[in-house]
Amino acid sequence: MRLGYLTHVAGAAPAQAYRDTVTLAVAAEELGFASFWVAQHHDGHLDGTLPSPLVLLGAVAQATSTIRLGTAVVAAALEDPRRLAEDAAVLDVLSGGRLELGVGAGADAGASARFGRDHDRRHADCADAVDALRAHLDEIVPAAPGLGARLWQATGGSRGVDAAGARGMGILSGRPDAAPDLPRYWARAAGEPRVAAVRVVGPGEAPDAALRRWRADPVRAWATELVVQTQPAHAPVGTHLATLRALAPTRRDADRPAPLGPLVAALRTGPRRVAAATDA
């Protein structure tokens, strides 16, 4: 299982928050993390200072060389799909094909209003934007080969999981209650199934306590990646670095249950095979 780190790029001083984010990404790469993700927030929502995650990841790309760079997430319902595709393609080329583009409907009603969008339509608008984004990725300059297979949908509900699977997108989810829908996603997904579980190290919590919770998490059996974030988001950079260092030795998750391959094969071939696989 891969291990990633997520930051909400929060703090009273945006310039410092951006510099700290680059520092965190460099440290994550040096410690062996597989991915580094940043969240988008408009107008300081939830203390976040980053409305343009692809711009900041451009700076991160120049300071790193191997770690995958993710957005968790861009509110696609507020974006022009072609511009999003072009900006993402430029970052993907700059980074050597390391972008993991996560999108979602967006939860900030204030942002929807400021962008002149109907917040109640955000899920439908997001679906339309994602479909347009995928089409644009096939035609824009610069070309970004493979980026279409590195799209992620932030979702935890049944309809969202099914839609992501039908589009061949990975799933980003912070919800343990997504677990019942994930076997169906693995069985039916177009392309390679990818599930990134986003989990929190809470205020004052030791990272090993978060790992103990993770080992009992119902999503864990279906996840291909654990993405950890430290709360509060505006904690000093030293607190984030301490989480990275504490988690780094466990990044291979050695006590994970048996690989999912046999169960996935069973799911694809019918319920009798499922029973046999789960009893093994």
mmCIF file of C-alpha atoms in Angstrom:
data_model
loop_
_atom_site.group_PDB
_atom_site.id
_atom_site.type_symbol
_atom_site.label_atom_id
_atom_site.label_comp_id
_atom_site.label_asym_id
_atom_site.label_seq_id
_atom_site.Cartn_x
_atom_site.Cartn_y
_atom_site.Cartn_z
ATOM 1 C CA MET A 1 0.000 0.000 0.000
ATOM 2 C CA ARG A 2 1.242 3.471 -0.876
ATOM 3 C CA LEU A 3 1.334 6.288 1.656
ATOM 4 C CA GLY A 4 0.603 9.916 0.848
ATOM 5 C CA TYR A 5 0.385 13.193 2.725
ATOM 6 C CA LEU A 6 -2.223 15.956 2.381
ATOM 7 C CA THR A 7 -1.990 19.579 3.479
ATOM 8 C CA HIS A 8 -4.705 22.232 3.430
ATOM 9 C CA VAL A 9 -2.051 24.959 3.084
ATOM 10 C CA ALA A 10 -3.496 26.897 6.003
ATOM 11 C CA GLY A 11 -2.147 29.774 8.044
ATOM 12 C CA ALA A 12 -2.381 33.485 8.642
ATOM 13 C CA ALA A 13 0.354 34.333 6.106
ATOM 14 C CA PRO A 14 -0.153 32.777 2.660
ATOM 15 C CA ALA A 15 3.424 33.362 1.508
ATOM 16 C CA GLN A 16 4.781 31.439 4.484
ATOM 17 C CA ALA A 17 2.156 28.699 4.051
ATOM 18 C CA TYR A 18 3.281 28.245 0.438
ATOM 19 C CA ARG A 19 6.949 28.045 1.392
ATOM 20 C CA ASP A 20 6.126 25.578 4.162
ATOM 21 C CA THR A 21 4.207 23.449 1.665
ATOM 22 C CA VAL A 22 7.272 23.143 -0.562
ATOM 23 C CA THR A 23 9.308 22.206 2.522
ATOM 24 C CA LEU A 24 6.787 19.504 3.433
ATOM 25 C CA ALA A 25 6.798 18.076 -0.086
ATOM 26 C CA VAL A 26 10.582 17.844 -0.154
ATOM 27 C CA ALA A 27 10.570 16.130 3.241
ATOM 28 C CA ALA A 28 7.835 13.713 2.164
ATOM 29 C CA GLU A 29 9.855 12.703 -0.882
ATOM 30 C CA GLU A 30 13.039 12.237 1.152
ATOM 31 C CA LEU A 31 11.147 10.081 3.671
ATOM 32 C CA GLY A 32 9.794 7.803 0.962
ATOM 33 C CA PHE A 33 6.180 8.921 0.697
ATOM 34 C CA ALA A 34 4.568 8.035 -2.617
ATOM 35 C CA SER A 35 2.395 11.131 -3.018
ATOM 36 C CA PHE A 36 1.875 14.674 -1.773
ATOM 37 C CA TRP A 37 -1.533 16.351 -2.040
ATOM 38 C CA VAL A 38 -2.761 19.918 -1.594
ATOM 39 C CA ALA A 39 -6.312 21.107 -1.034
ATOM 40 C CA GLN A 40 -8.023 23.996 -2.810
ATOM 41 C CA HIS A 41 -9.859 26.643 -0.776
ATOM 42 C CA HIS A 42 -11.334 29.924 -1.993
ATOM 43 C CA ASP A 43 -11.339 33.101 0.101
ATOM 44 C CA GLY A 44 -9.862 31.478 3.191
ATOM 45 C CA HIS A 45 -12.565 28.828 3.609
ATOM 46 C CA LEU A 46 -11.667 26.488 6.505
ATOM 47 C CA ASP A 47 -8.450 28.514 7.017
ATOM 48 C CA GLY A 48 -7.087 27.349 3.656
ATOM 49 C CA THR A 49 -5.041 29.877 1.684
ATOM 50 C CA LEU A 50 -4.676 28.096 -1.668
ATOM 51 C CA PRO A 51 -7.202 28.858 -4.442
ATOM 52 C CA SER A 52 -4.827 27.729 -7.221
ATOM 53 C CA PRO A 53 -3.313 24.358 -6.319
ATOM 54 C CA LEU A 54 -1.797 23.685 -9.741
ATOM 55 C CA VAL A 55 0.258 26.880 -9.484
ATOM 56 C CA LEU A 56 1.754 25.906 -6.131
ATOM 57 C CA LEU A 57 2.369 22.355 -7.309
ATOM 58 C CA GLY A 58 4.409 23.839 -10.148
ATOM 59 C CA ALA A 59 6.827 25.153 -7.512
ATOM 60 C CA VAL A 60 6.730 21.808 -5.704
ATOM 61 C CA ALA A 61 7.526 20.036 -8.973
ATOM 62 C CA GLN A 62 10.731 22.036 -9.348
ATOM 63 C CA ALA A 63 11.850 21.172 -5.813
ATOM 64 C CA THR A 64 11.144 17.430 -6.092
ATOM 65 C CA SER A 65 11.800 14.710 -8.634
ATOM 66 C CA THR A 66 9.904 11.496 -7.865
ATOM 67 C CA ILE A 67 6.953 12.040 -5.535
ATOM 68 C CA ARG A 68 3.520 12.134 -7.190
ATOM 69 C CA LEU A 69 1.740 15.487 -6.874
ATOM 70 C CA GLY A 70 -1.995 15.515 -6.173
ATOM 71 C CA THR A 71 -4.900 17.901 -5.843
ATOM 72 C CA ALA A 72 -7.379 16.935 -3.148
ATOM 73 C CA VAL A 73 -9.352 18.476 -4.593
ATOM 74 C CA VAL A 74 -10.073 21.030 -7.313
ATOM 75 C CA ALA A 75 -13.749 22.065 -7.221
ATOM 76 C CA ALA A 76 -14.468 21.157 -10.834
ATOM 77 C CA ALA A 77 -17.956 22.646 -10.703
ATOM 78 C CA LEU A 78 -16.352 26.107 -10.441
ATOM 79 C CA GLU A 79 -13.754 25.621 -13.180
ATOM 80 C CA ASP A 80 -13.663 26.086 -16.937
ATOM 81 C CA PRO A 81 -12.895 22.505 -18.021
ATOM 82 C CA ARG A 82 -10.616 23.429 -20.908
ATOM 83 C CA ARG A 83 -8.545 25.833 -18.805
ATOM 84 C CA LEU A 84 -8.307 23.220 -16.075
ATOM 85 C CA ALA A 85 -7.156 20.654 -18.633
ATOM 86 C CA GLU A 86 -4.525 23.026 -20.050
ATOM 87 C CA ASP A 87 -3.168 24.063 -16.658
ATOM 88 C CA ALA A 88 -3.063 20.451 -15.500
ATOM 89 C CA ALA A 89 -1.263 19.403 -18.681
ATOM 90 C CA VAL A 90 1.411 22.079 -18.229
ATOM 91 C CA LEU A 91 2.035 20.925 -14.655
ATOM 92 C CA ASP A 92 2.121 17.301 -15.745
ATOM 93 C CA VAL A 93 4.750 18.081 -18.384
ATOM 94 C CA LEU A 94 6.816 20.164 -15.941
ATOM 95 C CA SER A 95 6.734 17.424 -13.341
ATOM 96 C CA GLY A 96 7.572 14.578 -15.695
ATOM 97 C CA GLY A 97 4.137 12.977 -15.573
ATOM 98 C CA ARG A 98 3.670 13.092 -11.794
ATOM 99 C CA LEU A 99 0.304 14.850 -11.506
ATOM 100 C CA GLU A 100 -2.618 13.082 -9.813
ATOM 101 C CA LEU A 101 -5.589 15.343 -10.586
ATOM 102 C CA GLY A 102 -8.281 15.028 -7.939
ATOM 103 C CA VAL A 103 -11.589 16.803 -8.509
ATOM 104 C CA GLY A 104 -14.825 17.167 -6.614
ATOM 105 C CA ALA A 105 -18.096 19.038 -6.482
ATOM 106 C CA GLY A 106 -16.975 21.443 -3.755
ATOM 107 C CA ALA A 107 -18.574 21.925 -0.353
ATOM 108 C CA ASP A 108 -18.243 25.711 -0.013
ATOM 109 C CA ALA A 109 -21.607 27.329 -0.740
ATOM 110 C CA GLY A 110 -20.023 30.779 -0.475
ATOM 111 C CA ALA A 111 -17.578 29.967 -3.252
ATOM 112 C CA SER A 112 -20.419 28.774 -5.476
ATOM 113 C CA ALA A 113 -22.184 32.101 -4.959
ATOM 114 C CA ARG A 114 -19.076 34.143 -5.678
ATOM 115 C CA PHE A 115 -18.473 32.204 -8.882
ATOM 116 C CA GLY A 116 -22.102 32.688 -9.909
ATOM 117 C CA ARG A 117 -22.933 28.993 -9.671
ATOM 118 C CA ASP A 118 -25.940 27.218 -8.192
ATOM 119 C CA HIS A 119 -24.583 25.282 -5.229
ATOM 120 C CA ASP A 120 -27.507 22.865 -5.339
ATOM 121 C CA ARG A 121 -26.428 21.853 -8.845
ATOM 122 C CA ARG A 122 -22.793 21.299 -7.926
ATOM 123 C CA HIS A 123 -22.816 17.515 -8.332
ATOM 124 C CA ALA A 124 -24.388 17.665 -11.793
ATOM 125 C CA ASP A 125 -22.097 20.552 -12.765
ATOM 126 C CA CYS A 126 -19.084 18.600 -11.531
ATOM 127 C CA ALA A 127 -20.062 15.558 -13.610
ATOM 128 C CA ASP A 128 -20.427 17.735 -16.712
ATOM 129 C CA ALA A 129 -17.079 19.426 -16.045
ATOM 130 C CA VAL A 130 -15.306 16.100 -15.561
ATOM 131 C CA ASP A 131 -16.677 14.722 -18.818
ATOM 132 C CA ALA A 132 -15.540 17.866 -20.648
ATOM 133 C CA LEU A 133 -12.144 17.766 -18.916
ATOM 134 C CA ARG A 134 -11.563 14.181 -20.019
ATOM 135 C CA ALA A 135 -12.434 15.068 -23.606
ATOM 136 C CA HIS A 136 -10.129 18.111 -23.623
ATOM 137 C CA LEU A 137 -7.186 16.072 -22.340
ATOM 138 C CA ASP A 138 -7.211 14.189 -25.644
ATOM 139 C CA GLU A 139 -6.795 17.318 -27.771
ATOM 140 C CA ILE A 140 -4.900 20.047 -25.960
ATOM 141 C CA VAL A 141 -1.332 21.313 -26.273
ATOM 142 C CA PRO A 142 0.814 20.387 -24.484
ATOM 143 C CA ALA A 143 -0.127 16.739 -24.626
ATOM 144 C CA ALA A 144 -0.116 15.010 -21.247
ATOM 145 C CA PRO A 145 0.034 11.291 -22.016
ATOM 146 C CA GLY A 146 -1.493 9.185 -19.278
ATOM 147 C CA LEU A 147 -3.011 12.052 -17.301
ATOM 148 C CA GLY A 148 -6.508 10.881 -18.169
ATOM 149 C CA ALA A 149 -5.743 7.681 -16.274
ATOM 150 C CA ARG A 150 -4.605 9.697 -13.233
ATOM 151 C CA LEU A 151 -7.895 11.434 -12.492
ATOM 152 C CA TRP A 152 -9.513 11.042 -9.072
ATOM 153 C CA GLN A 153 -13.037 11.776 -7.858
ATOM 154 C CA ALA A 154 -13.657 12.911 -4.290
ATOM 155 C CA THR A 155 -16.720 10.939 -3.252
ATOM 156 C CA GLY A 156 -18.064 8.536 -0.690
ATOM 157 C CA GLY A 157 -21.654 8.027 -1.767
ATOM 158 C CA SER A 158 -22.923 5.116 -3.835
ATOM 159 C CA ARG A 159 -23.753 7.176 -6.915
ATOM 160 C CA GLY A 160 -20.419 8.963 -6.870
ATOM 161 C CA VAL A 161 -18.480 5.727 -6.457
ATOM 162 C CA ASP A 162 -20.325 4.156 -9.377
ATOM 163 C CA ALA A 163 -19.805 7.225 -11.562
ATOM 164 C CA ALA A 164 -16.083 7.313 -10.803
ATOM 165 C CA GLY A 165 -15.771 3.646 -11.668
ATOM 166 C CA ALA A 166 -17.608 4.065 -14.953
ATOM 167 C CA ARG A 167 -15.227 6.898 -15.923
ATOM 168 C CA GLY A 168 -12.130 4.956 -14.933
ATOM 169 C CA MET A 169 -11.325 7.418 -12.155
ATOM 170 C CA GLY A 170 -9.764 6.736 -8.799
ATOM 171 C CA ILE A 171 -11.689 7.444 -5.610
ATOM 172 C CA LEU A 172 -10.602 9.863 -2.890
ATOM 173 C CA SER A 173 -12.661 9.373 0.230
ATOM 174 C CA GLY A 174 -12.477 10.469 3.832
ATOM 175 C CA ARG A 175 -15.512 8.387 4.788
ATOM 176 C CA PRO A 176 -15.308 4.945 6.420
ATOM 177 C CA ASP A 177 -18.941 4.398 5.407
ATOM 178 C CA ALA A 178 -17.831 4.210 1.765
ATOM 179 C CA ALA A 179 -16.657 0.640 2.388
ATOM 180 C CA PRO A 180 -19.869 -1.181 1.332
ATOM 181 C CA ASP A 181 -19.680 0.337 -2.162
ATOM 182 C CA LEU A 182 -16.012 -0.411 -2.796
ATOM 183 C CA PRO A 183 -16.287 -4.111 -3.700
ATOM 184 C CA ARG A 184 -18.680 -3.095 -6.484
ATOM 185 C CA TYR A 185 -16.237 -0.404 -7.610
ATOM 186 C CA TRP A 186 -13.391 -2.921 -7.775
ATOM 187 C CA ALA A 187 -15.538 -5.338 -9.740
ATOM 188 C CA ARG A 188 -16.844 -2.863 -12.294
ATOM 189 C CA ALA A 189 -14.321 -0.056 -12.625
ATOM 190 C CA ALA A 190 -13.158 0.825 -16.109
ATOM 191 C CA GLY A 191 -9.373 0.667 -15.980
ATOM 192 C CA GLU A 192 -7.296 0.024 -12.891
ATOM 193 C CA PRO A 193 -9.205 0.529 -9.606
ATOM 194 C CA ARG A 194 -7.586 3.073 -7.291
ATOM 195 C CA VAL A 195 -8.861 3.976 -3.838
ATOM 196 C CA ALA A 196 -7.133 6.604 -1.699
ATOM 197 C CA ALA A 197 -8.459 6.789 1.850
ATOM 198 C CA VAL A 198 -7.910 10.212 3.407
ATOM 199 C CA ARG A 199 -7.521 9.964 7.176
ATOM 200 C CA VAL A 200 -6.688 12.483 9.909
ATOM 201 C CA VAL A 201 -4.076 12.632 12.635
ATOM 202 C CA GLY A 202 -6.056 14.699 15.116
ATOM 203 C CA PRO A 203 -4.890 17.520 17.391
ATOM 204 C CA GLY A 204 -2.342 16.146 19.811
ATOM 205 C CA GLU A 205 -2.808 12.593 18.549
ATOM 206 C CA ALA A 206 0.229 10.369 18.143
ATOM 207 C CA PRO A 207 0.569 9.111 14.566
ATOM 208 C CA ASP A 208 0.766 5.511 15.765
ATOM 209 C CA ALA A 209 -2.696 5.923 17.311
ATOM 210 C CA ALA A 210 -4.001 7.007 13.922
ATOM 211 C CA LEU A 211 -2.406 3.925 12.401
ATOM 212 C CA ARG A 212 -4.126 1.684 14.946
ATOM 213 C CA ARG A 213 -7.449 3.198 13.905
ATOM 214 C CA TRP A 214 -6.532 2.675 10.269
ATOM 215 C CA ARG A 215 -5.853 -1.017 10.783
ATOM 216 C CA ALA A 216 -9.456 -1.439 11.915
ATOM 217 C CA ASP A 217 -10.862 0.833 9.211
ATOM 218 C CA PRO A 218 -13.454 -0.863 6.946
ATOM 219 C CA VAL A 219 -12.059 0.903 3.868
ATOM 220 C CA ARG A 220 -8.574 -0.451 4.435
ATOM 221 C CA ALA A 221 -9.177 -3.773 2.684
ATOM 222 C CA TRP A 222 -10.099 -1.919 -0.507
ATOM 223 C CA ALA A 223 -7.599 0.935 -0.415
ATOM 224 C CA THR A 224 -4.542 1.215 -2.617
ATOM 225 C CA GLU A 225 -3.291 4.319 -0.821
ATOM 226 C CA LEU A 226 -3.560 5.909 2.609
ATOM 227 C CA VAL A 227 -3.375 9.704 2.508
ATOM 228 C CA VAL A 228 -2.769 11.276 5.908
ATOM 229 C CA GLN A 229 -3.463 14.850 6.955
ATOM 230 C CA THR A 230 -2.585 16.605 10.205
ATOM 231 C CA GLN A 231 -5.187 18.613 12.078
ATOM 232 C CA PRO A 232 -5.557 21.400 12.850
ATOM 233 C CA ALA A 233 -4.610 22.368 9.311
ATOM 234 C CA HIS A 234 -2.923 25.559 10.526
ATOM 235 C CA ALA A 235 -0.602 23.653 12.878
ATOM 236 C CA PRO A 236 3.036 24.792 12.642
ATOM 237 C CA VAL A 237 5.116 23.235 9.907
ATOM 238 C CA GLY A 238 7.087 21.414 12.580
ATOM 239 C CA THR A 239 3.955 19.520 13.615
ATOM 240 C CA HIS A 240 3.369 18.404 10.018
ATOM 241 C CA LEU A 241 7.011 17.355 9.722
ATOM 242 C CA ALA A 242 6.717 15.343 12.937
ATOM 243 C CA THR A 243 3.754 13.442 11.471
ATOM 244 C CA LEU A 244 5.702 12.720 8.289
ATOM 245 C CA ARG A 245 8.694 11.414 10.206
ATOM 246 C CA ALA A 246 6.600 9.289 12.536
ATOM 247 C CA LEU A 247 4.706 7.642 9.695
ATOM 248 C CA ALA A 248 7.614 7.098 7.318
ATOM 249 C CA PRO A 249 8.855 3.784 8.816
ATOM 250 C CA THR A 250 5.363 2.270 8.459
ATOM 251 C CA ARG A 251 4.767 3.249 4.851
ATOM 252 C CA ARG A 252 4.732 -0.367 3.632
ATOM 253 C CA ASP A 253 1.926 -1.247 6.068
ATOM 254 C CA ALA A 254 3.442 -4.677 6.662
ATOM 255 C CA ASP A 255 0.499 -6.229 8.487
ATOM 256 C CA ARG A 256 -2.041 -5.487 5.792
ATOM 257 C CA PRO A 257 -4.338 -8.444 4.934
ATOM 258 C CA ALA A 258 -3.687 -10.631 1.896
ATOM 259 C CA PRO A 259 -3.595 -8.916 -1.513
ATOM 260 C CA LEU A 260 -6.903 -8.090 -3.125
ATOM 261 C CA GLY A 261 -6.185 -9.841 -6.417
ATOM 262 C CA PRO A 262 -8.025 -13.112 -5.692
ATOM 263 C CA LEU A 263 -11.041 -11.307 -4.277
ATOM 264 C CA VAL A 264 -11.208 -8.935 -7.224
ATOM 265 C CA ALA A 265 -11.080 -11.885 -9.614
ATOM 266 C CA ALA A 266 -13.890 -13.500 -7.683
ATOM 267 C CA LEU A 267 -15.994 -10.366 -7.782
ATOM 268 C CA ARG A 268 -15.604 -10.219 -11.522
ATOM 269 C CA THR A 269 -16.779 -13.798 -11.974
ATOM 270 C CA GLY A 270 -19.770 -14.080 -9.677
ATOM 271 C CA PRO A 271 -21.064 -14.422 -6.125
ATOM 272 C CA ARG A 272 -20.075 -18.072 -5.626
ATOM 273 C CA ARG A 273 -16.455 -17.256 -6.306
ATOM 274 C CA VAL A 274 -16.753 -14.291 -3.905
ATOM 275 C CA ALA A 275 -17.765 -16.604 -1.077
ATOM 276 C CA ALA A 276 -14.881 -18.946 -1.815
ATOM 277 C CA ALA A 277 -12.366 -16.091 -1.896
ATOM 278 C CA THR A 278 -13.509 -14.486 1.324
ATOM 279 C CA ASP A 279 -13.469 -17.848 3.147
ATOM 280 C CA ALA A 280 -9.867 -18.518 2.086
#
